[in-house]
Tab-separated table of C-alpha atoms in Angstrom:
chain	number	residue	atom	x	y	z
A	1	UNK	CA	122.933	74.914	97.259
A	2	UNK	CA	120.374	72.480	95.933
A	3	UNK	CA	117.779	74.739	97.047
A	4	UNK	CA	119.536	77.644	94.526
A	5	UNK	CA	119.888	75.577	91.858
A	6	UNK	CA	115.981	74.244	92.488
A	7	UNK	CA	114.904	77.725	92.388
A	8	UNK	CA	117.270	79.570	89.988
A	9	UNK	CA	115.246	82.306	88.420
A	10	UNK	CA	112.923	83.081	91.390
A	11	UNK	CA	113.180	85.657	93.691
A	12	UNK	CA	112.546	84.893	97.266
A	13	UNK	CA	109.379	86.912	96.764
A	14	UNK	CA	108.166	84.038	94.396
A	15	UNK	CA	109.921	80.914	96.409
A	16	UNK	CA	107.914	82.114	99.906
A	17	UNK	CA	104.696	82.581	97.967
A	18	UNK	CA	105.081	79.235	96.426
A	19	UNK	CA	105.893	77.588	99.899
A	20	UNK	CA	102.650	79.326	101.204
A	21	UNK	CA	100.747	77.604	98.763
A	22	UNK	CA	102.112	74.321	98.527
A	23	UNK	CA	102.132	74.308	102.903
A	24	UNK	CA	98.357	75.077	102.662
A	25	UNK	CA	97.835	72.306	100.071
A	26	UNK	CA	99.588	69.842	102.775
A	27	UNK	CA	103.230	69.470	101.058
A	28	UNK	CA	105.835	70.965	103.372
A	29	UNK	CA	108.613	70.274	101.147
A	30	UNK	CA	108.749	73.936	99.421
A	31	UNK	CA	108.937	75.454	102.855
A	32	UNK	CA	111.778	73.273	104.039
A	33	UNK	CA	113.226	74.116	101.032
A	34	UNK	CA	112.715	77.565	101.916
A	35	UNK	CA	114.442	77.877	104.855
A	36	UNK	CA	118.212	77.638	103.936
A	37	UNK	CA	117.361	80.333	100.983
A	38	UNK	CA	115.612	82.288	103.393
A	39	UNK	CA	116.781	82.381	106.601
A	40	UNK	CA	120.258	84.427	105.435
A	41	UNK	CA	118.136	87.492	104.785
A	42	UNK	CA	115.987	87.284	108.159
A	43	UNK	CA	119.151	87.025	109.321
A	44	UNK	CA	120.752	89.863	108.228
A	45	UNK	CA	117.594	91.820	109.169
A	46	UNK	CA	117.220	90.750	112.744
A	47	UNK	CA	121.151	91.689	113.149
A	48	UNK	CA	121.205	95.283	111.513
A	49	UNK	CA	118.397	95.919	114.034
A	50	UNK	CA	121.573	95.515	116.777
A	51	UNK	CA	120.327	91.957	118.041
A	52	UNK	CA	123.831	90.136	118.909
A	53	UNK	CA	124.391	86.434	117.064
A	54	UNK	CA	122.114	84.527	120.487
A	55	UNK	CA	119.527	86.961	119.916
A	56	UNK	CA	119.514	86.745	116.448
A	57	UNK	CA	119.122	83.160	116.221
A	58	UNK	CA	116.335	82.849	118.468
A	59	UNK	CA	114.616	85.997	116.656
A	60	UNK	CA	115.005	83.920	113.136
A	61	UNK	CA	113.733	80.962	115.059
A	62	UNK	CA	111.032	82.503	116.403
A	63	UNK	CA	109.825	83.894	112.909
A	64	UNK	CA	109.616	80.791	111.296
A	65	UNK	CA	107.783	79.039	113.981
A	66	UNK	CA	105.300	82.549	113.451
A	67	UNK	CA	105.080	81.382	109.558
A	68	UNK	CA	103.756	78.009	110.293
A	69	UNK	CA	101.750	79.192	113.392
A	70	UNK	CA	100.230	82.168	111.440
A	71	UNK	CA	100.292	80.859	108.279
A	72	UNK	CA	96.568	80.854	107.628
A	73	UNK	CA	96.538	84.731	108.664
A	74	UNK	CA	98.310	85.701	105.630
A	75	UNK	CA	95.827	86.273	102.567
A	76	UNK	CA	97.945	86.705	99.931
A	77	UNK	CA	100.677	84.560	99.450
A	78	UNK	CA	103.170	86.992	97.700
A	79	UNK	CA	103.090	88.976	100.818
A	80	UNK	CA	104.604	86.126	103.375
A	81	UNK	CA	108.141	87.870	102.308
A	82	UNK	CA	107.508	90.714	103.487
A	83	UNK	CA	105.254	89.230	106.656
A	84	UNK	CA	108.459	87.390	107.391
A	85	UNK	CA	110.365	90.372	107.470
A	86	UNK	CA	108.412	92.590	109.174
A	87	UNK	CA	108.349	90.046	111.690
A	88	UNK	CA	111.510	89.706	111.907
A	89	UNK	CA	112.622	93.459	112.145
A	90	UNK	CA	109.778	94.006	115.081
A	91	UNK	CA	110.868	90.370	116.923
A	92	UNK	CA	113.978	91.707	116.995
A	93	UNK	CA	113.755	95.160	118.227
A	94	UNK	CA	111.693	93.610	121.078
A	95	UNK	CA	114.706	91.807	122.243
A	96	UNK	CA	117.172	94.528	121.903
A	97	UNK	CA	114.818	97.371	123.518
A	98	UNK	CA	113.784	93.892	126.433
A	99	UNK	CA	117.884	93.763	126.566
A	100	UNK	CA	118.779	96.837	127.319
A	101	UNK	CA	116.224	97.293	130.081
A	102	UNK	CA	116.774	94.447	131.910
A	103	UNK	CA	121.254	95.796	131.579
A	104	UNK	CA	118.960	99.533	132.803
A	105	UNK	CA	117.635	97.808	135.813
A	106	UNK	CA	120.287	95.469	136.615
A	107	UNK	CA	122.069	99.365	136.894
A	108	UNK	CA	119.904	100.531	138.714
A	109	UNK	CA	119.709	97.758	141.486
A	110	UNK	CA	123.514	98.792	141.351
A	111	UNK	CA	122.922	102.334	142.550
A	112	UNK	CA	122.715	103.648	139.335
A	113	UNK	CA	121.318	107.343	139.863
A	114	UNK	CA	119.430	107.858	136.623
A	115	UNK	CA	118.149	105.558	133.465
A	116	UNK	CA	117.895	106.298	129.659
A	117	UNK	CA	115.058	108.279	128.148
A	118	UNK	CA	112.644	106.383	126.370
A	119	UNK	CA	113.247	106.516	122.427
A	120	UNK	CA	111.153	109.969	121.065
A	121	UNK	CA	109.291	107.719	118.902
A	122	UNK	CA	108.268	106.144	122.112
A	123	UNK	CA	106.360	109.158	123.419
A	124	UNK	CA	102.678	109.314	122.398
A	125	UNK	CA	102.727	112.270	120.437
A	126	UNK	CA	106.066	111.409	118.528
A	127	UNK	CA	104.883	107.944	117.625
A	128	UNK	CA	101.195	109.573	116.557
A	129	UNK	CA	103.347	111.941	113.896
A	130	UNK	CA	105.633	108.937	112.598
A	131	UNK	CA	102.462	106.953	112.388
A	132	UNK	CA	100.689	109.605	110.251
A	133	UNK	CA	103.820	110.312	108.258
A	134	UNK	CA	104.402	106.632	107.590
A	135	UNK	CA	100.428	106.572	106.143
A	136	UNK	CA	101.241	109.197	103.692
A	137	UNK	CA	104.498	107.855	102.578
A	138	UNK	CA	103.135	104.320	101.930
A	139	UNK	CA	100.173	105.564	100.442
A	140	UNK	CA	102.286	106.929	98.099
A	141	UNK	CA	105.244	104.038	97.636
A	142	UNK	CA	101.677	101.807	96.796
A	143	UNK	CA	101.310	103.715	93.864
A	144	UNK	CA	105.257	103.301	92.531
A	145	UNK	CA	105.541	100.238	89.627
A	146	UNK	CA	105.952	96.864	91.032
A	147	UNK	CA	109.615	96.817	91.124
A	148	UNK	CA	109.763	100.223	92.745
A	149	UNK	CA	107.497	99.320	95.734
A	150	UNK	CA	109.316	95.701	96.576
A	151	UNK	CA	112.520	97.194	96.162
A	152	UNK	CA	111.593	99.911	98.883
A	153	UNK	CA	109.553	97.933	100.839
A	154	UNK	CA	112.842	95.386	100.769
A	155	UNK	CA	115.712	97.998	101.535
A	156	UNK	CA	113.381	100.287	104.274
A	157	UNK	CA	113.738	97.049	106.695
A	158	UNK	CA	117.485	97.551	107.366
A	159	UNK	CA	119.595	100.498	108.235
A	160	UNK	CA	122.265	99.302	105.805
A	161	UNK	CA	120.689	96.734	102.727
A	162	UNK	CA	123.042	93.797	101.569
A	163	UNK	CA	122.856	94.572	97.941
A	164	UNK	CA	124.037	90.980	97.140
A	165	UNK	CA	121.259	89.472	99.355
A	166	UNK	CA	118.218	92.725	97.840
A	167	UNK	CA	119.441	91.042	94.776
A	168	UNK	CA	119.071	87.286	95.465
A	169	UNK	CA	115.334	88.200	97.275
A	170	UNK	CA	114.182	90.385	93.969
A	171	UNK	CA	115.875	88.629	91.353
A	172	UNK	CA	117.363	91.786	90.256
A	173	UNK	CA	120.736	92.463	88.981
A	174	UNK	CA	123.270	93.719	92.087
A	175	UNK	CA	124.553	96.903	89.408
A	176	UNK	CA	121.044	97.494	88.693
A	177	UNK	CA	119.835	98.149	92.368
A	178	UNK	CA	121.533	101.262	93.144
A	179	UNK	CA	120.332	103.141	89.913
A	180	UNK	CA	116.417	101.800	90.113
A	181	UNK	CA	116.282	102.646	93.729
A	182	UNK	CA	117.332	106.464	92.684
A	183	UNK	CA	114.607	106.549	89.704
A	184	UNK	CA	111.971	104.723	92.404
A	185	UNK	CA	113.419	107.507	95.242
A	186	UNK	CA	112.899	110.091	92.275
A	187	UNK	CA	109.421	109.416	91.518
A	188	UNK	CA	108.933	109.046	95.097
A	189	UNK	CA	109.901	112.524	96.355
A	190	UNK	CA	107.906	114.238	93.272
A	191	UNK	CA	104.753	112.799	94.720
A	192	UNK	CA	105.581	113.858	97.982
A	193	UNK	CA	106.355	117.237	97.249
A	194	UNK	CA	103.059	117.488	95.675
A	195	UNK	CA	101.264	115.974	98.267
A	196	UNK	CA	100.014	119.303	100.903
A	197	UNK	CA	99.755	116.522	103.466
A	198	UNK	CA	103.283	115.461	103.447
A	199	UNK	CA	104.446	118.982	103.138
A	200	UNK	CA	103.107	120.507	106.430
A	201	UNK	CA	104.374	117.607	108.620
């Protein structure tokens, strides 16, 4: 609570920037501050990747022990948001995929006759299309206004976005998030469709 009322008006964006900064400087207080604010959202991204509550809290853990550890790596401040949660969504799908093959071989010791395929986005030339299809697609969220391109960059890290928790990290209105992501989807598919790239893939 005190760290709301500390940082009413900012978005999280602003608050992990500011903690960046301050950390570097040699005050940690911002980023302790930080961390009850904070640590919801990683939180609800490291569990709508299907980590279960131990998993999740080591995952969360783990990322902030990756922000102090890494800290230096990150050159722009404003970006440690996002870092975070990028972080977080690949920590965690690490420990789910790790999960479920150590459950595959603990099956197969068993007598278990025949494992799961690997993912299709595992396979070489699966991943190499998603990988060139991502390129194009960010290339072209990059362009989008500032609000479009943190409020997609925000909502593609979960399956299903907490509106109440986009809003809190943007600073943006919870009505106002479902009508601005359809005008920032909007300008998003025009581009697209007018990209010959996009459209052969």
């Amino acid at each position: 609570m005190a760290a709301d009322l500390q940082y009413r008006g900012k978005s999280l964006a602003d608050q992990a920037a500011d903690a960046v900064v301050a950390y570097r400087q040699g005050d940690r207080g911002p980023l302790a501050e930080l961390v009850p604010a904070l640590t919801p959202l990683l939180w609800h991204t490291v569990r709508a990747q299907g980590a279960d509550q131990e998993q999740a809290q080591d995952v969360v853990q783990g990322v902030w022990l990756s922000l102090v550890r890494d800290l230096e790596t990150i050159r722009d401040p404003r970006a440690a948001l996002q870092w975070m949660l990028v972080t977080a969504k690949r920590s965690a799908w690490r420990s789910v995929r790790k999960s479920r093959e150590d459950a595959g071989r603990t099956r197969s010791d068993e007598g278990a006759t025949q494992w799961l395929a690997a993912p299709a986005e595992e396979v070489p030339e699966a991943l190499a299309v998603r990988d060139e299809r991502d390129r194009i697609l960010w290339a072209h969220v990059r362009t989008l206004p500032d609000r479009c391109r943190r409020l997609l960059g925000l909502i593609s890290l979960v399956d299903r976005p907490d509106y109440a928790v986009v809003s809190r990290a943007l600073g943006i209105p919870v009505g106002s998030i479902g009508p601005t992501r359809g005008r920032c989807l909007a300008k998003l598919r025009v581009a697209l469709t007018a990209d010959p790239e996009w459209g052969v893939r």
